[in-house]
Amino acid sequence: MRVCDDDTMQDALPDYVQGRCADETAAVVRAHLASCAACAEEAELIAHAGEVIARATPSIATTRILAAVDAARASARPATPAPASTVIRTRRWWASRPIMAAAASILVVVSLSVPTRRGTPAGTNPEVALERSMGADAPGRATTAPGAVTSVDLAGGLATLSSAQLEALLSELDALEGTVRAEPATIALPLIDTPELL
Amino acid sequence: MGDTTGITSETTDAALITRWLAGDQRAASALVDRHATSVARFVVSLGERDRTEELVQDTFVRAFRAIGTFRSDSLFRTWLFTIAKRVVLDHRQSERRRREVVELQDDHVVTSYDALDGVIGDERMQQVRVAMQGLTPLQREVFTLRVTEGLPYEEIAQVLGSSAGACRVHYHNAVKAIKERVTDASV
Ligand SMILES: [Zn+2]
């Protein structure tokens, strides 16, 4: 096996073979190859090896990758929340059916329980703040919301609702003040800046 | 939605990431188009030819999800390779848990280029292909990142969690091994 002691040339071969060298460097390497059988052979092998790797690699459907990225983005909070679009992203993030169902369960309980508490004196109960904000900021909603909610038939429980019905239900509940407070704490945790992702 | 015009081959990855975060879907498309094949080649070099697309897809999904942790002082492509490596290891680990099989060792990953057996007509290239099968996984990863992806040793070291010096040694050992095997096959 022929050998060459010129480390600089040998280090330059992969970039030369793949056409990544600047013109000047390429000219120097080319001149070296003309007089060095070892490097000429190595360059030929590297070129073949690059071809083997390229041929062994299946072609990739980038549209499917993009669709997967889009779907993941739709169901996950972005790494860097942009303040202007936080509301939209937050809404999309918990729009998956199981999470919607879980959130809706809690929200229905909260919103349906609010009117029954109306006559009770304000104490230290954390739901009082919710009741107050509903009463102060959306007086109409405070009384009509439960009715609006029950326009979706809840007789069979939330499990029987379609995604569209859950969406509708959540839209109504979304409009209420204080619904964010009623979201399960776990789904408000940041999903992105966690080391295990990498 | 951000501005969706003016993306060219000159637009940097960092600029595309910024545009994607601002809602420009075309920026994601450009990033995927630009790097998917490179990631695929690396995945194949890791011995996962049979599920290249799935792993490349997972790499991009994970990358876009964690893009807020990407430091613009490192190259996006190098970062993608780092994620691809982790994705492959995670897949193997979960597969191992699922099937309770022994850890995938060298004999699993040497099959990367088996699919080309009989496909390549050129005898010299066949010799190179067979010679490459004999590389260690680390040699093959370094070789691929250096030759087809053009990564400098410092970046290869980042991807593989090694040192630039060690990667350089792995590369030259890989070339030497290929050379020797091809020479042996030729006599
Ligand atoms: Zn030489």
Short mmCIF file of C-alpha atoms and ligand atoms in Angstrom, two decimals:
data_model
loop_
_atom_site.label_atom_id
_atom_site.label_comp_id
_atom_site.label_asym_id
_atom_site.label_seq_id
_atom_site.Cartn_x
_atom_site.Cartn_y
_atom_site.Cartn_z
CA MET A 1 0.00 0.00 0.00
CA ARG A 2 1.36 3.37 -1.03
CA VAL A 3 1.73 6.02 1.65
CA CYS A 4 2.09 9.79 1.72
CA ASP A 5 3.51 11.91 4.52
CA ASP A 6 1.78 15.12 3.52
CA ASP A 7 -0.89 15.44 6.21
CA THR A 8 -2.18 18.71 4.82
CA MET A 9 -2.94 17.15 1.46
CA GLN A 10 -4.55 14.11 3.02
CA ASP A 11 -6.74 16.28 5.21
CA ALA A 12 -7.80 18.28 2.16
CA LEU A 13 -8.82 15.25 0.09
CA PRO A 14 -12.44 14.83 1.25
CA ASP A 15 -13.25 18.46 0.50
CA TYR A 16 -11.36 18.31 -2.80
CA VAL A 17 -13.13 15.15 -3.93
CA GLN A 18 -16.54 16.58 -3.05
CA GLY A 19 -15.79 19.87 -4.79
CA ARG A 20 -15.84 21.94 -1.62
CA CYS A 21 -12.35 23.44 -1.91
CA ALA A 22 -11.73 27.02 -2.94
CA ASP A 23 -10.20 27.28 -6.41
CA GLU A 24 -6.70 28.00 -5.14
CA THR A 25 -6.71 25.07 -2.72
CA ALA A 26 -8.15 22.80 -5.41
CA ALA A 27 -5.30 23.73 -7.76
CA VAL A 28 -2.70 22.88 -5.11
CA VAL A 29 -4.33 19.53 -4.34
CA ARG A 30 -4.66 18.74 -8.04
CA ALA A 31 -0.95 19.40 -8.54
CA HIS A 32 -0.14 17.16 -5.59
CA LEU A 33 -2.32 14.34 -6.91
CA ALA A 34 -0.49 14.46 -10.22
CA SER A 35 2.72 13.51 -8.48
CA CYS A 36 1.51 11.43 -5.50
CA ALA A 37 0.13 7.98 -6.30
CA ALA A 38 -0.87 7.37 -2.68
CA CYS A 39 -3.08 10.46 -2.51
CA ALA A 40 -4.43 9.84 -6.00
CA GLU A 41 -5.53 6.37 -4.93
CA GLU A 42 -6.97 7.73 -1.69
CA ALA A 43 -8.90 10.39 -3.58
CA GLU A 44 -10.37 7.73 -5.84
CA LEU A 45 -11.42 5.58 -2.87
CA ILE A 46 -12.98 8.55 -1.08
CA ALA A 47 -14.93 9.41 -4.22
CA HIS A 48 -16.21 5.84 -4.48
CA ALA A 49 -17.05 5.76 -0.78
CA GLY A 50 -19.01 8.98 -1.09
CA GLU A 51 -20.91 7.44 -3.98
CA VAL A 52 -21.63 4.28 -1.96
CA ILE A 53 -23.04 6.36 0.91
CA ALA A 54 -25.14 8.46 -1.47
CA ARG A 55 -26.55 5.42 -3.27
CA ALA A 56 -27.32 3.62 -0.02
CA THR A 57 -29.40 6.55 1.20
CA PRO A 58 -33.10 6.26 0.40
CA SER A 59 -34.74 9.37 -0.98
CA ILE A 60 -36.70 11.24 1.63
CA ALA A 61 -40.19 12.65 1.19
CA THR A 62 -39.78 16.14 2.58
CA THR A 63 -43.53 16.76 2.40
CA ARG A 64 -44.12 14.04 4.99
CA ILE A 65 -41.44 15.54 7.22
CA LEU A 66 -43.07 18.94 6.96
CA ALA A 67 -46.49 17.49 7.71
CA ALA A 68 -45.07 15.80 10.81
CA VAL A 69 -43.36 19.01 11.91
CA ASP A 70 -46.59 20.92 11.40
CA ALA A 71 -48.64 18.36 13.30
CA ALA A 72 -46.14 18.41 16.16
CA ARG A 73 -46.20 22.19 16.20
CA ALA A 74 -49.96 22.17 16.33
CA SER A 75 -49.97 19.93 19.36
CA ALA A 76 -46.99 21.34 21.22
CA ARG A 77 -46.08 24.64 22.71
CA PRO A 78 -43.24 26.25 20.71
CA ALA A 79 -39.82 26.52 22.30
CA THR A 80 -39.73 30.29 22.13
CA PRO A 81 -43.17 31.70 22.75
CA ALA A 82 -43.76 34.79 20.67
CA PRO A 83 -45.79 37.18 22.81
CA ALA A 84 -47.96 38.40 19.93
CA SER A 85 -49.16 34.94 18.99
CA THR A 86 -49.18 33.26 22.37
CA VAL A 87 -52.94 33.09 22.54
CA ILE A 88 -53.28 31.33 19.22
CA ARG A 89 -50.49 28.90 19.92
CA THR A 90 -51.74 28.10 23.38
CA ARG A 91 -55.14 27.40 21.95
CA ARG A 92 -53.73 25.07 19.29
CA TRP A 93 -51.40 23.37 21.72
CA TRP A 94 -54.12 21.88 23.90
CA ALA A 95 -56.44 21.20 21.03
CA SER A 96 -55.72 17.47 21.01
CA ARG A 97 -58.84 15.48 21.80
CA PRO A 98 -57.75 13.85 25.08
CA ILE A 99 -56.50 17.12 26.50
CA MET A 100 -59.59 18.98 25.31
CA ALA A 101 -61.76 16.37 26.96
CA ALA A 102 -59.82 16.64 30.21
CA ALA A 103 -59.90 20.42 30.15
CA ALA A 104 -63.57 20.46 29.25
CA SER A 105 -64.39 18.15 32.15
CA ILE A 106 -62.80 20.53 34.58
CA LEU A 107 -64.21 23.63 32.97
CA VAL A 108 -67.73 22.25 32.89
CA VAL A 109 -67.53 21.39 36.57
CA VAL A 110 -66.23 24.85 37.38
CA SER A 111 -68.68 26.77 35.24
CA LEU A 112 -71.70 24.73 36.27
CA SER A 113 -70.76 25.02 39.91
CA VAL A 114 -70.35 28.79 39.77
CA PRO A 115 -74.05 29.73 39.62
CA THR A 116 -74.84 27.52 42.59
CA ARG A 117 -72.33 29.46 44.61
CA ARG A 118 -73.74 32.81 43.64
CA GLY A 119 -75.67 33.28 46.83
CA THR A 120 -72.88 32.23 49.14
CA PRO A 121 -70.85 34.94 50.83
CA ALA A 122 -67.39 35.60 49.48
CA GLY A 123 -64.81 33.91 51.66
CA THR A 124 -61.40 32.49 51.11
CA ASN A 125 -62.58 29.99 48.51
CA PRO A 126 -60.33 30.38 45.42
CA GLU A 127 -63.33 30.04 43.13
CA VAL A 128 -64.73 33.28 44.47
CA ALA A 129 -62.23 35.27 42.43
CA LEU A 130 -63.42 33.45 39.35
CA GLU A 131 -67.04 34.10 40.24
CA ARG A 132 -66.34 37.77 40.84
CA SER A 133 -64.52 38.25 37.58
CA MET A 134 -67.30 36.54 35.73
CA GLY A 135 -69.85 38.72 37.45
CA ALA A 136 -67.94 41.95 37.00
CA ASP A 137 -66.49 41.55 33.53
CA ALA A 138 -69.06 39.42 31.80
CA PRO A 139 -72.34 39.68 33.61
CA GLY A 140 -74.30 38.37 30.67
CA ARG A 141 -72.02 35.42 30.22
CA ALA A 142 -72.14 34.50 33.86
CA THR A 143 -75.79 33.64 33.56
CA THR A 144 -75.91 32.49 29.95
CA ALA A 145 -72.73 30.45 29.85
CA PRO A 146 -74.12 27.30 31.42
CA GLY A 147 -77.02 27.42 29.01
CA ALA A 148 -74.66 27.91 26.08
CA VAL A 149 -72.60 25.02 27.27
CA THR A 150 -75.58 22.71 27.49
CA SER A 151 -76.40 23.44 23.85
CA VAL A 152 -73.91 20.62 23.39
CA ASP A 153 -75.67 17.50 24.59
CA LEU A 154 -73.80 16.32 27.64
CA ALA A 155 -76.18 13.49 28.46
CA GLY A 156 -73.74 10.86 27.34
CA GLY A 157 -70.81 12.51 29.09
CA LEU A 158 -67.82 14.19 27.49
CA ALA A 159 -66.45 10.94 26.13
CA THR A 160 -69.22 10.76 23.58
CA LEU A 161 -68.61 14.22 22.17
CA SER A 162 -66.98 14.65 18.80
CA SER A 163 -63.88 16.80 18.47
CA ALA A 164 -66.01 19.51 16.88
CA GLN A 165 -68.40 19.46 19.82
CA LEU A 166 -65.52 19.64 22.24
CA GLU A 167 -64.15 22.55 20.27
CA ALA A 168 -67.49 24.31 20.47
CA LEU A 169 -67.75 23.60 24.16
CA LEU A 170 -64.27 24.91 24.79
CA SER A 171 -64.90 27.99 22.68
CA GLU A 172 -67.78 28.86 24.95
CA LEU A 173 -65.79 28.15 28.05
CA ASP A 174 -62.80 29.95 26.61
CA ALA A 175 -64.83 33.10 26.45
CA LEU A 176 -65.34 33.04 30.18
CA GLU A 177 -62.99 34.95 32.41
CA GLY A 178 -61.02 32.70 34.67
CA THR A 179 -60.97 29.61 32.48
CA VAL A 180 -57.20 29.74 32.25
CA ARG A 181 -57.04 29.36 35.99
CA ALA A 182 -59.12 26.25 35.64
CA GLU A 183 -56.70 24.57 33.25
CA PRO A 184 -54.89 21.62 34.76
CA ALA A 185 -51.54 22.81 36.06
CA THR A 186 -49.68 20.01 34.31
CA ILE A 187 -50.54 21.13 30.79
CA ALA A 188 -49.25 24.61 31.50
CA LEU A 189 -45.73 23.30 32.06
CA PRO A 190 -43.20 24.22 29.39
CA LEU A 191 -42.62 21.23 27.16
CA ILE A 192 -39.67 22.50 25.25
CA ASP A 193 -36.83 23.69 27.39
CA THR A 194 -36.30 20.33 28.95
CA PRO A 195 -32.95 18.62 28.63
CA GLU A 196 -34.45 15.22 27.82
CA LEU A 197 -35.59 16.54 24.47
CA LEU A 198 -32.04 16.52 23.29
CA MET B 1 -47.83 35.17 9.29
CA GLY B 2 -44.46 36.57 8.48
CA ASP B 3 -43.10 37.58 5.13
CA THR B 4 -43.05 34.50 2.93
CA THR B 5 -41.06 35.97 0.10
CA GLY B 6 -37.39 36.31 -0.57
CA ILE B 7 -36.04 32.96 0.59
CA THR B 8 -33.02 32.08 -1.51
CA SER B 9 -30.10 29.70 -1.24
CA GLU B 10 -28.25 32.64 0.30
CA THR B 11 -30.71 32.93 3.19
CA THR B 12 -28.93 31.66 6.27
CA ASP B 13 -30.30 28.89 8.44
CA ALA B 14 -30.48 31.32 11.36
CA ALA B 15 -32.61 33.70 9.28
CA LEU B 16 -34.89 30.83 8.24
CA ILE B 17 -35.32 29.79 11.87
CA THR B 18 -36.28 33.34 12.80
CA ARG B 19 -38.81 33.42 9.98
CA TRP B 20 -40.26 30.05 10.97
CA LEU B 21 -40.71 31.21 14.55
CA ALA B 22 -42.55 34.21 13.17
CA GLY B 23 -44.97 31.88 11.40
CA ASP B 24 -43.42 31.55 7.94
CA GLN B 25 -44.09 27.94 6.89
CA ARG B 26 -41.91 28.28 3.82
CA ALA B 27 -38.91 28.73 6.08
CA ALA B 28 -39.48 25.27 7.57
CA SER B 29 -39.80 23.85 4.09
CA ALA B 30 -36.51 25.46 3.06
CA LEU B 31 -34.72 24.12 6.14
CA VAL B 32 -36.02 20.60 5.55
CA ASP B 33 -35.17 20.70 1.84
CA ARG B 34 -31.72 21.96 2.64
CA HIS B 35 -30.78 19.36 5.24
CA ALA B 36 -32.99 16.26 4.94
CA THR B 37 -30.65 14.37 2.62
CA SER B 38 -27.63 15.07 4.79
CA VAL B 39 -29.46 13.86 7.87
CA ALA B 40 -30.60 10.78 5.92
CA ARG B 41 -27.03 9.95 4.90
CA PHE B 42 -25.92 10.25 8.49
CA VAL B 43 -28.79 8.04 9.69
CA VAL B 44 -27.74 5.42 7.14
CA SER B 45 -24.16 5.62 8.38
CA LEU B 46 -25.53 4.94 11.85
CA GLY B 47 -26.80 1.63 10.49
CA GLU B 48 -30.47 2.53 10.29
CA ARG B 49 -31.06 2.36 6.57
CA ASP B 50 -34.33 0.45 6.91
CA ARG B 51 -36.05 3.22 8.83
CA THR B 52 -34.23 6.23 7.51
CA GLU B 53 -37.33 8.26 6.73
CA GLU B 54 -38.93 7.66 10.11
CA LEU B 55 -35.75 8.68 11.90
CA VAL B 56 -35.13 11.72 9.72
CA GLN B 57 -38.70 12.78 10.35
CA ASP B 58 -38.30 12.35 14.10
CA THR B 59 -35.08 14.33 13.95
CA PHE B 60 -36.79 17.31 12.33
CA VAL B 61 -39.82 17.10 14.60
CA ARG B 62 -37.57 17.11 17.63
CA ALA B 63 -35.39 19.86 16.20
CA PHE B 64 -38.28 22.19 15.42
CA ARG B 65 -39.85 21.50 18.79
CA ALA B 66 -36.61 22.39 20.58
CA ILE B 67 -35.53 25.11 18.21
CA GLY B 68 -35.58 27.65 21.03
CA THR B 69 -32.60 25.84 22.52
CA PHE B 70 -30.61 26.10 19.29
CA ARG B 71 -27.66 28.42 19.71
CA SER B 72 -27.04 30.40 16.60
CA ASP B 73 -23.30 30.24 17.17
CA SER B 74 -23.39 26.58 16.23
CA LEU B 75 -24.35 25.35 12.79
CA PHE B 76 -27.91 24.20 12.36
CA ARG B 77 -26.82 21.17 10.35
CA THR B 78 -24.34 20.09 13.00
CA TRP B 79 -27.10 20.51 15.57
CA LEU B 80 -29.38 18.34 13.43
CA PHE B 81 -26.77 15.59 13.30
CA THR B 82 -26.50 15.74 17.09
CA ILE B 83 -30.26 15.33 17.37
CA ALA B 84 -30.30 12.55 14.75
CA LYS B 85 -27.74 10.63 16.75
CA ARG B 86 -29.87 11.01 19.87
CA VAL B 87 -33.03 10.03 18.02
CA VAL B 88 -31.36 6.86 16.75
CA LEU B 89 -30.08 5.97 20.23
CA ASP B 90 -33.52 6.64 21.74
CA HIS B 91 -35.20 4.46 19.13
CA ARG B 92 -32.80 1.65 19.81
CA GLN B 93 -33.32 1.98 23.52
CA SER B 94 -37.08 1.88 23.27
CA GLU B 95 -36.86 -1.00 20.84
CA ARG B 96 -34.65 -2.82 23.29
CA ARG B 97 -37.10 -2.22 26.08
CA ARG B 98 -39.97 -3.34 23.93
CA ARG B 99 -38.46 -6.49 22.59
CA GLU B 100 -36.07 -7.20 25.43
CA VAL B 101 -33.34 -7.87 22.95
CA VAL B 102 -29.66 -7.39 23.59
CA GLU B 103 -28.11 -4.06 22.76
CA LEU B 104 -27.63 -3.49 19.08
CA GLN B 105 -23.97 -4.00 18.50
CA ASP B 106 -21.56 -3.66 15.63
CA ASP B 107 -23.00 -6.68 13.84
CA HIS B 108 -26.29 -4.80 13.57
CA VAL B 109 -24.94 -1.61 12.10
CA VAL B 110 -22.49 -3.12 9.63
CA THR B 111 -25.44 -3.80 7.37
CA SER B 112 -25.76 -0.13 6.31
CA TYR B 113 -24.58 -0.71 2.77
CA ASP B 114 -25.75 -4.30 2.36
CA ALA B 115 -28.68 -3.11 0.32
CA LEU B 116 -26.27 -2.20 -2.44
CA ASP B 117 -24.97 -5.72 -2.76
CA GLY B 118 -25.41 -6.65 -6.40
CA VAL B 119 -26.71 -3.20 -7.28
CA ILE B 120 -23.36 -1.59 -7.92
CA GLY B 121 -21.90 -2.85 -11.15
CA ASP B 122 -18.57 -1.10 -10.85
CA GLU B 123 -16.14 -3.61 -9.38
CA ARG B 124 -13.97 -1.02 -7.69
CA MET B 125 -16.98 0.53 -6.02
CA GLN B 126 -18.12 -2.92 -4.89
CA GLN B 127 -14.73 -3.37 -3.26
CA VAL B 128 -15.05 -0.03 -1.51
CA ARG B 129 -18.56 -0.91 -0.37
CA VAL B 130 -17.41 -4.21 1.13
CA ALA B 131 -14.42 -2.47 2.71
CA MET B 132 -16.74 0.08 4.32
CA GLN B 133 -18.73 -2.69 5.92
CA GLY B 134 -15.63 -3.52 7.91
CA LEU B 135 -15.37 -0.09 9.52
CA THR B 136 -16.32 0.30 13.16
CA PRO B 137 -19.53 2.28 13.77
CA LEU B 138 -17.53 5.26 15.00
CA GLN B 139 -15.21 5.16 11.97
CA ARG B 140 -18.19 5.05 9.65
CA GLU B 141 -19.93 7.95 11.38
CA VAL B 142 -16.79 10.10 11.32
CA PHE B 143 -16.05 9.14 7.73
CA THR B 144 -19.56 10.04 6.56
CA LEU B 145 -19.62 13.38 8.36
CA ARG B 146 -16.18 14.26 7.01
CA VAL B 147 -16.52 13.03 3.42
CA THR B 148 -20.14 13.50 2.38
CA GLU B 149 -21.11 16.26 4.78
CA GLY B 150 -17.80 18.12 4.83
CA LEU B 151 -17.85 18.75 8.54
CA PRO B 152 -14.57 19.88 10.09
CA TYR B 153 -13.29 17.68 12.90
CA GLU B 154 -14.36 20.18 15.56
CA GLU B 155 -17.98 19.83 14.50
CA ILE B 156 -17.78 16.07 14.09
CA ALA B 157 -16.49 16.00 17.65
CA GLN B 158 -19.56 17.96 18.79
CA VAL B 159 -21.92 15.54 17.10
CA LEU B 160 -20.25 12.42 18.39
CA GLY B 161 -19.26 13.72 21.81
CA SER B 162 -15.57 13.25 21.15
CA SER B 163 -12.53 15.41 20.54
CA ALA B 164 -11.42 16.85 17.22
CA GLY B 165 -8.11 15.03 17.50
CA ALA B 166 -9.79 11.70 18.13
CA CYS B 167 -12.14 12.23 15.19
CA ARG B 168 -9.22 12.99 12.91
CA VAL B 169 -7.59 9.74 13.99
CA HIS B 170 -10.85 7.83 13.38
CA TYR B 171 -11.11 9.33 9.92
CA HIS B 172 -7.58 8.44 8.89
CA ASN B 173 -7.94 4.95 10.37
CA ALA B 174 -11.12 4.54 8.33
CA VAL B 175 -9.38 5.58 5.12
CA LYS B 176 -6.46 3.32 5.92
CA ALA B 177 -8.78 0.39 6.60
CA ILE B 178 -10.68 0.92 3.34
CA LYS B 179 -7.42 1.22 1.44
CA GLU B 180 -6.02 -1.97 2.94
CA ARG B 181 -9.16 -4.00 2.28
CA VAL B 182 -9.45 -2.77 -1.27
CA THR B 183 -5.77 -3.51 -1.86
CA ASP B 184 -6.22 -7.03 -0.41
CA ALA B 185 -9.26 -7.59 -2.60
CA SER B 186 -7.37 -6.45 -5.68
CA VAL B 187 -4.47 -8.92 -5.37
ZN ZN C 1 0.20 12.61 -1.18
#
